[in-house]
Amino acid sequence: MFPKSPTKRALSSPTAMRNAKKPRLAAAAMAGARDVLGEGRWKAWPAPSQNLKAARVFMKECAELRLPTIIVPDKDADGLSSGLILYRTLRGLGLPPELIHVHFLAKGANVFSTSERARLEGLAKSIGGDSGMDDTPGEVRVIFVDQGSRGSPPLLQPILKEGRIIVQTMVIDHHQSDDFPEASQVLTACKSPPICTSSLLTYLMCYPLERTIPESCAWLALLGIFGDLGPNEINFGDVEGDWPVSEEMLRLRDTIKVVKKKALSDAVSLLNAPRRTPAFNVWSAWDVLLGADGPSMVTESSELRNLRSRINEEVERCSRAAPQFSKDGRVALLRIDSQYQVHPVVAIRWASRLKGKDLKMIMVVNPSHHPDPNLVSFSCRIPANLRKLPETAQPDLQRLLKEYGAKVDDGFLARVGGDYARGHKQATGGIIPGVEFELLVSQGMDVSTKAFSRFGEASVDGQKKIKDFFSKG
Ligand SMILES: [Mn+2]
């Protein structure tokens, strides 16, 4: 029996090239062997094993000690599904629903912002209750999931009482970072390639904790995977691929067969709708998800469907912006103006259309999204055709942004602060003062004010020149 011819992805990945002789394939075929997560090649996957263990202890303690627990999930499909896996696991472990609190961040805020710390502190105090003798609040647990990572002071003050920590926090994440908040327990996938989503990390962490989780939360793990990586990034069960072929991953493969890719993709775009609207009512997505036992129950929600069609109109409108190019040809900049959070979607759209010899980054800036009128939001993506390259050969946009920032002047990177170039190497962005953004555009990237100046060198959809593209409307 000959091994199948390797897929494009397998060929292009460094791991697959290392395994060119496919000893794994032969071994798997002979023994029906499966990868075991936490062992062998997958020793530190989806995250370092000591951190996975510690996270499981954290979860069990919440339930066994009946501690009020706050889940703070990010607002997108990956964050929401991760949050619900945590919720279901805590419930399964016996923590009553009145002790589980879900908290969403305010529009434009992140977990590191002062306003959010204050809101969370208030919530922790109100649910922690009375510890007994003095005004020290009772013990509380907080789990931050999919919120992004950076070095910071404690996300919540770990109040000490008689040698006991009253507020214990855990960060579950997959965003790239070398630094983490002080005093938090951390479970991150960001140093365990291939980097999985928060939903998959959370699922694999919770998998052995309670017997119903593997079955009941598989579709939730898939929602986050489809949301962050798209429907085709993981070839479940492919022994030649980059991802493990383990019991857990095969269960996910089987779940896709039952619930169907289309329903999962549809549910993802519906769950992502509320947070893109000016009203920013993330609760409406959470409530639908909480009541669902599969993606089709999400796709039936007329509330979410209405929000999504409004957003689609907005994406259409904003996608008509014309790109400007940096002098070095590496950046295509699009300016849009919308209260909706559509800049990432417009960036993805243009990333699938634009190609250029030197083009590395599609950047979409939107000054009207953030509640603070002095701040602009922007999203950056690599051109879709470069995604075929091995990951190490793909442009590192976080580095590129820092390089342009350093060209503005010595103080730029310090002035724009921690909300600049966060996220992932191939999908990043930021929220910075508009004044600084314009310096970045003019002095850092040297973007020509003539929108069409480099049209001859970039093409849309690989064939048509941009001029033709626009003339067709
Ligand atoms: Mn995520």
Short mmCIF file of C-alpha atoms and ligand atoms in Angstrom, two decimals:
data_model
loop_
_atom_site.label_atom_id
_atom_site.label_comp_id
_atom_site.label_asym_id
_atom_site.label_seq_id
_atom_site.Cartn_x
_atom_site.Cartn_y
_atom_site.Cartn_z
CA MET A 1 0.00 0.00 0.00
CA PHE A 2 1.35 3.40 -0.99
CA PRO A 3 0.88 6.45 1.11
CA LYS A 4 -1.49 9.03 -0.34
CA SER A 5 0.22 11.84 -2.17
CA PRO A 6 0.81 14.57 0.35
CA THR A 7 -1.62 17.45 0.42
CA LYS A 8 -0.52 20.98 -0.37
CA ARG A 9 -0.66 21.87 3.25
CA ALA A 10 1.33 18.85 4.34
CA LEU A 11 3.99 19.67 1.75
CA SER A 12 4.22 23.27 2.78
CA SER A 13 4.41 22.72 6.53
CA PRO A 14 7.78 22.45 8.17
CA THR A 15 6.57 19.56 10.35
CA ALA A 16 5.39 17.63 7.35
CA MET A 17 8.68 18.19 5.60
CA ARG A 18 10.54 16.83 8.59
CA ASN A 19 8.32 13.79 8.43
CA ALA A 20 8.84 13.35 4.71
CA LYS A 21 9.48 9.65 5.08
CA LYS A 22 6.24 9.36 7.01
CA PRO A 23 7.28 7.02 9.79
CA ARG A 24 4.11 8.11 11.59
CA LEU A 25 1.96 7.09 8.70
CA ALA A 26 3.52 3.65 8.54
CA ALA A 27 3.29 3.18 12.28
CA ALA A 28 -0.28 4.35 12.42
CA ALA A 29 -1.33 2.16 9.53
CA MET A 30 0.30 -0.92 11.03
CA ALA A 31 -0.86 -0.65 14.57
CA GLY A 32 -3.91 1.59 14.17
CA ALA A 33 -1.90 3.68 16.59
CA ARG A 34 -3.23 7.01 17.74
CA ASP A 35 -1.42 10.05 19.00
CA VAL A 36 -1.77 10.49 22.72
CA LEU A 37 -1.89 14.11 23.78
CA GLY A 38 0.67 14.95 26.43
CA GLU A 39 2.98 12.19 25.23
CA GLY A 40 5.79 11.78 22.69
CA ARG A 41 5.66 14.37 19.93
CA TRP A 42 2.59 15.89 21.59
CA LYS A 43 4.18 16.15 25.02
CA ALA A 44 3.52 19.88 25.30
CA TRP A 45 0.35 20.05 23.19
CA PRO A 46 -2.14 21.74 23.28
CA ALA A 47 -0.24 23.47 26.12
CA PRO A 48 2.49 22.53 28.61
CA SER A 49 1.20 19.55 30.60
CA GLN A 50 1.89 21.01 34.04
CA ASN A 51 -0.28 24.00 33.11
CA LEU A 52 -3.09 21.74 31.89
CA LYS A 53 -2.94 19.85 35.17
CA ALA A 54 -3.00 23.04 37.19
CA ALA A 55 -5.96 24.35 35.19
CA ARG A 56 -7.89 21.16 35.93
CA VAL A 57 -7.15 21.52 39.64
CA PHE A 58 -8.39 25.13 39.45
CA MET A 59 -11.66 23.99 37.87
CA LYS A 60 -12.19 21.20 40.41
CA GLU A 61 -11.53 23.54 43.32
CA CYS A 62 -14.14 26.01 42.06
CA ALA A 63 -16.74 23.24 42.22
CA GLU A 64 -15.58 21.35 45.30
CA LEU A 65 -15.20 24.47 47.42
CA ARG A 66 -18.42 25.91 45.93
CA LEU A 67 -16.66 29.17 45.11
CA PRO A 68 -18.45 31.93 43.24
CA THR A 69 -16.78 31.82 39.83
CA ILE A 70 -16.72 34.52 37.17
CA ILE A 71 -16.11 33.51 33.56
CA VAL A 72 -14.85 36.40 31.40
CA PRO A 73 -15.00 35.21 27.78
CA ASP A 74 -14.02 37.20 24.72
CA LYS A 75 -16.89 38.35 22.54
CA ASP A 76 -16.31 36.30 19.39
CA ALA A 77 -17.26 32.73 18.47
CA ASP A 78 -14.01 31.34 19.90
CA GLY A 79 -14.39 33.23 23.18
CA LEU A 80 -18.09 32.48 23.57
CA SER A 81 -17.71 28.78 22.89
CA SER A 82 -14.72 28.55 25.25
CA GLY A 83 -16.75 30.32 27.92
CA LEU A 84 -19.63 27.92 27.51
CA ILE A 85 -17.34 24.86 27.71
CA LEU A 86 -16.09 26.23 31.04
CA TYR A 87 -19.66 26.91 32.17
CA ARG A 88 -20.85 23.41 31.28
CA THR A 89 -17.83 21.83 32.92
CA LEU A 90 -18.32 23.74 36.16
CA ARG A 91 -22.00 22.77 36.13
CA GLY A 92 -21.06 19.15 35.44
CA LEU A 93 -18.64 19.21 38.35
CA GLY A 94 -21.50 20.27 40.59
CA LEU A 95 -21.15 24.06 40.85
CA PRO A 96 -24.72 25.45 41.02
CA PRO A 97 -25.72 27.97 38.34
CA GLU A 98 -26.25 30.76 40.87
CA LEU A 99 -22.53 30.59 41.68
CA ILE A 100 -21.42 30.91 38.04
CA HIS A 101 -21.28 34.46 36.70
CA VAL A 102 -20.54 35.41 33.13
CA HIS A 103 -19.05 38.82 32.51
CA PHE A 104 -18.57 40.55 29.16
CA LEU A 105 -16.30 43.52 28.63
CA ALA A 106 -17.70 46.88 27.64
CA LYS A 107 -17.34 48.00 24.02
CA GLY A 108 -13.80 49.07 23.21
CA ALA A 109 -12.41 47.84 26.54
CA ASN A 110 -9.99 45.02 27.22
CA VAL A 111 -9.19 43.14 30.43
CA PHE A 112 -6.17 45.35 31.01
CA SER A 113 -8.10 48.62 31.01
CA THR A 114 -8.76 50.48 34.26
CA SER A 115 -12.48 50.73 33.65
CA GLU A 116 -12.80 46.95 33.26
CA ARG A 117 -10.76 46.25 36.38
CA ALA A 118 -13.15 48.46 38.31
CA ARG A 119 -16.23 46.71 36.89
CA LEU A 120 -14.82 43.29 37.68
CA GLU A 121 -13.72 44.29 41.15
CA GLY A 122 -17.24 45.51 41.83
CA LEU A 123 -18.72 42.24 40.61
CA ALA A 124 -16.23 40.14 42.60
CA LYS A 125 -17.07 42.06 45.76
CA SER A 126 -20.80 41.75 45.25
CA ILE A 127 -20.76 37.99 44.67
CA GLY A 128 -17.91 37.10 47.02
CA GLY A 129 -20.20 37.80 49.93
CA ASP A 130 -19.09 38.04 53.49
CA SER A 131 -16.10 36.07 54.64
CA GLY A 132 -17.21 36.28 58.25
CA MET A 133 -15.36 38.48 60.68
CA ASP A 134 -14.32 41.71 58.96
CA ASP A 135 -14.99 43.47 55.70
CA THR A 136 -12.72 41.19 53.66
CA PRO A 137 -14.88 39.70 50.90
CA GLY A 138 -15.35 35.96 50.54
CA GLU A 139 -13.29 33.86 48.17
CA VAL A 140 -13.86 34.30 44.42
CA ARG A 141 -12.44 32.68 41.29
CA VAL A 142 -12.14 34.40 37.91
CA ILE A 143 -11.35 32.76 34.57
CA PHE A 144 -10.35 34.98 31.64
CA VAL A 145 -10.64 33.20 28.35
CA ASP A 146 -9.47 34.18 24.84
CA GLN A 147 -8.84 37.76 25.97
CA GLY A 148 -5.28 38.16 24.66
CA SER A 149 -2.14 38.09 26.78
CA ARG A 150 0.41 40.64 27.84
CA GLY A 151 2.55 41.48 30.84
CA SER A 152 0.53 43.52 33.33
CA PRO A 153 -0.15 44.05 37.01
CA PRO A 154 -2.63 41.51 38.47
CA LEU A 155 -5.93 41.53 36.54
CA LEU A 156 -7.62 41.56 39.94
CA GLN A 157 -5.92 42.18 43.25
CA PRO A 158 -5.30 38.83 44.93
CA ILE A 159 -6.43 39.96 48.37
CA LEU A 160 -4.73 38.00 51.14
CA LYS A 161 -6.46 36.84 54.25
CA GLU A 162 -4.77 34.72 56.91
CA GLY A 163 -2.28 33.53 54.30
CA ARG A 164 -5.10 32.63 51.94
CA ILE A 165 -5.58 34.22 48.51
CA ILE A 166 -9.13 35.50 48.28
CA VAL A 167 -9.25 36.32 44.56
CA GLN A 168 -7.64 33.71 42.33
CA THR A 169 -7.48 34.25 38.58
CA MET A 170 -6.72 32.01 35.63
CA VAL A 171 -5.95 33.10 32.07
CA ILE A 172 -6.78 30.69 29.23
CA ASP A 173 -5.54 31.97 25.90
CA HIS A 174 -3.79 31.32 22.61
CA HIS A 175 -2.72 34.80 21.53
CA GLN A 176 1.00 35.26 21.01
CA SER A 177 2.82 36.67 24.04
CA ASP A 178 5.98 36.18 26.07
CA ASP A 179 4.58 38.01 29.07
CA PHE A 180 1.51 37.46 31.20
CA PRO A 181 -0.36 39.26 33.96
CA GLU A 182 1.16 38.98 37.41
CA ALA A 183 -0.45 36.67 39.94
CA SER A 184 -2.51 34.77 37.38
CA GLN A 185 -2.36 31.10 36.65
CA VAL A 186 -1.83 30.79 32.88
CA LEU A 187 -2.88 28.15 30.38
CA THR A 188 -1.76 29.19 26.91
CA ALA A 189 -1.43 27.40 23.61
CA CYS A 190 0.79 30.12 22.15
CA LYS A 191 4.04 28.21 22.65
CA SER A 192 2.69 24.83 21.54
CA PRO A 193 2.56 24.65 17.75
CA PRO A 194 0.36 24.09 15.87
CA ILE A 195 -1.35 26.74 17.98
CA CYS A 196 -4.93 25.74 18.66
CA THR A 197 -7.89 27.98 19.38
CA SER A 198 -9.04 28.89 22.88
CA SER A 199 -12.08 26.67 22.35
CA LEU A 200 -9.98 23.62 21.50
CA LEU A 201 -7.59 24.31 24.36
CA THR A 202 -10.50 24.69 26.78
CA TYR A 203 -12.19 21.56 25.43
CA LEU A 204 -9.05 19.46 25.79
CA MET A 205 -8.47 20.83 29.29
CA CYS A 206 -12.04 20.02 30.36
CA TYR A 207 -12.27 16.73 28.43
CA PRO A 208 -11.28 14.40 31.28
CA LEU A 209 -12.93 16.44 34.03
CA GLU A 210 -16.49 15.23 33.63
CA ARG A 211 -17.93 12.34 31.64
CA THR A 212 -20.50 14.29 29.59
CA ILE A 213 -18.06 16.94 28.35
CA PRO A 214 -16.38 15.04 25.47
CA GLU A 215 -19.74 14.49 23.82
CA SER A 216 -21.71 17.58 24.78
CA CYS A 217 -18.97 20.15 24.15
CA ALA A 218 -17.40 18.80 20.93
CA TRP A 219 -19.50 21.09 18.73
CA LEU A 220 -18.52 24.06 20.91
CA ALA A 221 -14.83 23.28 20.40
CA LEU A 222 -15.54 23.22 16.65
CA LEU A 223 -17.32 26.59 16.73
CA GLY A 224 -14.17 28.28 18.02
CA ILE A 225 -11.99 26.40 15.53
CA PHE A 226 -14.21 27.42 12.63
CA GLY A 227 -14.39 30.96 14.02
CA ASP A 228 -10.67 31.58 14.40
CA LEU A 229 -9.08 29.23 11.85
CA GLY A 230 -11.83 28.68 9.31
CA PRO A 231 -13.45 25.38 8.37
CA ASN A 232 -10.50 23.77 6.60
CA GLU A 233 -7.43 24.53 8.67
CA ILE A 234 -7.51 21.28 10.62
CA ASN A 235 -7.81 18.04 8.69
CA PHE A 236 -9.06 15.92 11.53
CA GLY A 237 -7.72 12.38 11.35
CA ASP A 238 -5.04 13.13 8.73
CA VAL A 239 -1.93 11.27 9.89
CA GLU A 240 0.14 13.21 7.35
CA GLY A 241 -1.13 16.57 8.55
CA ASP A 242 0.18 18.97 11.14
CA TRP A 243 -2.37 18.20 13.83
CA PRO A 244 -2.45 15.22 16.16
CA VAL A 245 -4.67 12.25 15.41
CA SER A 246 -5.91 11.45 18.88
CA GLU A 247 -9.11 10.15 20.39
CA GLU A 248 -10.22 13.71 21.11
CA MET A 249 -9.49 14.98 17.60
CA LEU A 250 -11.23 12.00 15.99
CA ARG A 251 -14.28 12.73 18.10
CA LEU A 252 -14.29 16.23 16.66
CA ARG A 253 -14.03 14.80 13.14
CA ASP A 254 -17.03 12.59 13.82
CA THR A 255 -18.97 15.50 15.28
CA ILE A 256 -18.44 17.53 12.07
CA LYS A 257 -19.98 14.65 10.13
CA VAL A 258 -23.07 14.81 12.32
CA VAL A 259 -23.60 18.57 12.68
CA LYS A 260 -22.18 19.51 9.25
CA LYS A 261 -19.65 22.12 8.23
CA LYS A 262 -22.21 24.47 6.79
CA ALA A 263 -24.21 24.70 10.03
CA LEU A 264 -21.02 25.32 12.01
CA SER A 265 -19.86 28.11 9.68
CA ASP A 266 -23.31 29.65 9.68
CA ALA A 267 -23.49 29.54 13.49
CA VAL A 268 -20.05 31.18 13.73
CA SER A 269 -21.03 34.15 11.60
CA LEU A 270 -24.28 34.57 13.54
CA LEU A 271 -22.53 34.46 16.92
CA ASN A 272 -20.02 37.01 15.69
CA ALA A 273 -22.79 39.42 14.67
CA PRO A 274 -23.86 41.14 17.93
CA ARG A 275 -20.37 42.31 18.88
CA ARG A 276 -19.96 44.01 15.52
CA THR A 277 -23.02 46.24 15.96
CA PRO A 278 -22.94 49.70 17.58
CA ALA A 279 -25.18 48.33 20.39
CA PHE A 280 -22.53 45.67 21.13
CA ASN A 281 -25.03 43.34 22.79
CA VAL A 282 -22.81 40.28 23.22
CA TRP A 283 -25.37 38.85 25.64
CA SER A 284 -27.75 38.10 22.79
CA ALA A 285 -25.16 35.72 21.28
CA TRP A 286 -24.40 34.17 24.66
CA ASP A 287 -28.09 33.59 25.46
CA VAL A 288 -28.68 31.84 22.15
CA LEU A 289 -25.58 29.68 22.62
CA LEU A 290 -26.46 28.83 26.21
CA GLY A 291 -29.83 27.49 25.13
CA ALA A 292 -28.48 25.52 22.15
CA ASP A 293 -27.43 21.90 21.96
CA GLY A 294 -26.04 22.13 18.44
CA PRO A 295 -25.29 24.67 15.69
CA SER A 296 -28.70 24.38 14.07
CA MET A 297 -30.30 25.87 17.18
CA VAL A 298 -28.01 28.86 16.74
CA THR A 299 -28.75 29.23 13.05
CA GLU A 300 -32.49 29.34 13.77
CA SER A 301 -32.20 32.53 15.83
CA SER A 302 -34.05 35.28 13.98
CA GLU A 303 -32.54 37.93 16.27
CA LEU A 304 -29.01 36.95 15.25
CA ARG A 305 -29.99 36.60 11.60
CA ASN A 306 -31.35 40.15 11.53
CA LEU A 307 -28.19 41.54 13.07
CA ARG A 308 -26.04 39.66 10.57
CA SER A 309 -27.86 40.93 7.51
CA ARG A 310 -27.46 44.50 8.76
CA ILE A 311 -23.73 43.88 9.17
CA ASN A 312 -23.45 42.34 5.73
CA GLU A 313 -24.89 45.53 4.25
CA GLU A 314 -22.30 47.52 6.17
CA VAL A 315 -19.46 45.27 4.98
CA GLU A 316 -20.64 45.72 1.40
CA ARG A 317 -20.72 49.48 1.79
CA CYS A 318 -17.28 49.67 3.41
CA SER A 319 -15.61 47.24 1.02
CA ARG A 320 -15.93 49.82 -1.74
CA ALA A 321 -13.05 51.82 -0.26
CA ALA A 322 -10.04 52.14 -2.56
CA PRO A 323 -6.60 51.01 -1.37
CA GLN A 324 -3.58 53.29 -1.02
CA PHE A 325 -0.11 51.75 -1.08
CA SER A 326 3.00 52.33 0.98
CA LYS A 327 6.05 53.50 -0.92
CA ASP A 328 7.77 50.14 -0.47
CA GLY A 329 4.72 48.35 -1.85
CA ARG A 330 4.36 46.17 1.23
CA VAL A 331 1.17 47.73 2.60
CA ALA A 332 -2.27 48.30 1.10
CA LEU A 333 -4.22 50.71 3.29
CA LEU A 334 -7.99 51.07 3.20
CA ARG A 335 -9.85 53.77 5.08
CA ILE A 336 -13.42 53.09 6.12
CA ASP A 337 -15.84 54.92 8.38
CA SER A 338 -18.31 52.85 10.34
CA GLN A 339 -19.71 52.50 13.83
CA TYR A 340 -19.86 48.78 13.14
CA GLN A 341 -16.85 46.62 13.83
CA VAL A 342 -16.42 45.63 10.21
CA HIS A 343 -12.76 46.60 9.70
CA PRO A 344 -11.52 43.03 10.30
CA VAL A 345 -14.05 41.63 7.83
CA VAL A 346 -13.17 44.22 5.19
CA ALA A 347 -9.48 43.39 5.74
CA ILE A 348 -10.15 39.67 5.21
CA ARG A 349 -12.16 40.45 2.09
CA TRP A 350 -9.45 42.59 0.54
CA ALA A 351 -6.81 40.07 1.61
CA SER A 352 -8.49 37.51 -0.58
CA ARG A 353 -8.57 39.90 -3.54
CA LEU A 354 -5.24 41.69 -3.50
CA LYS A 355 -1.93 40.33 -4.64
CA GLY A 356 1.30 42.16 -5.30
CA LYS A 357 4.94 41.38 -5.80
CA ASP A 358 5.92 43.00 -2.51
CA LEU A 359 2.52 43.13 -0.83
CA LYS A 360 2.61 41.78 2.72
CA MET A 361 -0.13 43.54 4.62
CA ILE A 362 -3.72 44.64 4.06
CA MET A 363 -4.55 47.29 6.62
CA VAL A 364 -8.04 48.66 7.25
CA VAL A 365 -8.50 51.64 9.54
CA ASN A 366 -11.81 52.72 11.03
CA PRO A 367 -11.93 55.92 13.11
CA SER A 368 -15.64 55.63 13.97
CA HIS A 369 -15.77 52.32 15.81
CA HIS A 370 -14.19 53.09 19.17
CA PRO A 371 -16.37 54.99 21.67
CA ASP A 372 -13.43 57.36 22.31
CA PRO A 373 -13.40 59.69 19.27
CA ASN A 374 -9.63 60.21 19.62
CA LEU A 375 -8.90 56.54 18.99
CA VAL A 376 -8.88 54.68 15.70
CA SER A 377 -9.23 50.92 15.30
CA PHE A 378 -7.34 49.07 12.60
CA SER A 379 -7.02 45.49 11.40
CA CYS A 380 -4.22 43.89 9.41
CA ARG A 381 -4.16 40.66 7.45
CA ILE A 382 -1.69 39.01 5.09
CA PRO A 383 -2.74 38.56 1.44
CA ALA A 384 -4.60 35.26 1.21
CA ASN A 385 -2.23 33.87 -1.44
CA LEU A 386 0.65 34.01 1.07
CA ARG A 387 -1.19 31.67 3.43
CA LYS A 388 -0.06 28.81 1.23
CA LEU A 389 3.54 29.42 2.29
CA PRO A 390 5.03 27.52 5.23
CA GLU A 391 4.17 29.41 8.40
CA THR A 392 7.78 30.51 8.96
CA ALA A 393 7.87 32.07 5.47
CA GLN A 394 4.63 34.05 5.93
CA PRO A 395 4.97 37.76 6.77
CA ASP A 396 5.08 38.60 10.46
CA LEU A 397 2.74 41.58 10.56
CA GLN A 398 3.32 42.28 14.25
CA ARG A 399 7.00 42.74 13.48
CA LEU A 400 6.22 44.77 10.37
CA LEU A 401 4.00 47.16 12.37
CA LYS A 402 6.73 47.60 14.97
CA GLU A 403 9.27 48.24 12.24
CA TYR A 404 7.11 51.01 10.72
CA GLY A 405 6.36 52.37 14.20
CA ALA A 406 10.05 52.66 14.98
CA LYS A 407 10.50 54.70 11.79
CA VAL A 408 8.07 57.36 13.02
CA ASP A 409 10.28 58.36 15.94
CA ASP A 410 11.85 56.87 19.06
CA GLY A 411 8.81 57.51 21.23
CA PHE A 412 6.10 56.12 18.94
CA LEU A 413 5.91 52.58 20.30
CA ALA A 414 5.78 53.83 23.88
CA ARG A 415 3.08 56.39 23.04
CA VAL A 416 0.72 53.95 21.29
CA GLY A 417 1.01 51.54 24.22
CA GLY A 418 -0.12 47.96 24.64
CA ASP A 419 -2.98 48.01 22.13
CA TYR A 420 -0.62 48.14 19.16
CA ALA A 421 0.23 45.04 17.08
CA ARG A 422 -1.39 42.55 19.45
CA GLY A 423 -2.92 39.25 18.37
CA HIS A 424 -1.33 36.96 15.84
CA LYS A 425 1.55 37.24 13.38
CA GLN A 426 -0.75 36.97 10.38
CA ALA A 427 -3.79 38.69 11.90
CA THR A 428 -3.16 41.72 14.03
CA GLY A 429 -4.23 45.32 14.46
CA GLY A 430 -4.66 47.84 17.18
CA ILE A 431 -6.47 50.72 18.80
CA ILE A 432 -4.34 53.87 18.93
CA PRO A 433 -4.76 57.66 18.89
CA GLY A 434 -5.74 58.90 15.44
CA VAL A 435 -2.89 61.42 15.50
CA GLU A 436 -0.36 58.63 15.95
CA PHE A 437 -1.98 56.57 13.25
CA GLU A 438 -1.56 59.38 10.74
CA LEU A 439 2.13 59.64 11.70
CA LEU A 440 2.45 55.91 11.11
CA VAL A 441 0.86 56.27 7.69
CA SER A 442 2.88 59.27 6.54
CA GLN A 443 6.25 58.79 8.24
CA GLY A 444 6.35 55.09 9.03
CA MET A 445 4.82 53.44 6.01
CA ASP A 446 5.12 56.39 3.65
CA VAL A 447 1.72 55.83 2.11
CA SER A 448 1.14 57.86 -0.98
CA THR A 449 -1.87 60.09 -0.92
CA LYS A 450 -2.53 59.06 -4.47
CA ALA A 451 -4.66 55.99 -4.03
CA PHE A 452 -3.92 54.55 -7.43
CA SER A 453 -0.18 55.12 -7.60
CA ARG A 454 0.92 51.49 -7.43
CA PHE A 455 -1.96 49.91 -9.23
CA GLY A 456 0.22 48.56 -11.97
CA GLU A 457 1.95 46.27 -9.52
CA ALA A 458 -0.98 44.87 -7.61
CA SER A 459 -3.75 42.75 -8.98
CA VAL A 460 -7.15 41.70 -7.78
CA ASP A 461 -8.13 38.05 -7.75
CA GLY A 462 -4.79 37.31 -9.34
CA GLN A 463 -5.81 38.46 -12.81
CA LYS A 464 -7.70 41.69 -13.12
CA LYS A 465 -5.87 44.92 -12.48
CA ILE A 466 -7.41 46.95 -9.71
CA LYS A 467 -8.54 49.64 -12.13
CA ASP A 468 -10.66 47.08 -13.97
CA PHE A 469 -11.98 45.81 -10.70
CA PHE A 470 -13.21 49.23 -9.72
CA SER A 471 -14.58 50.09 -13.09
CA LYS A 472 -16.79 47.04 -12.80
CA GLY A 473 -18.09 48.54 -9.58
MN MN B 1 -9.48 33.07 19.80
#
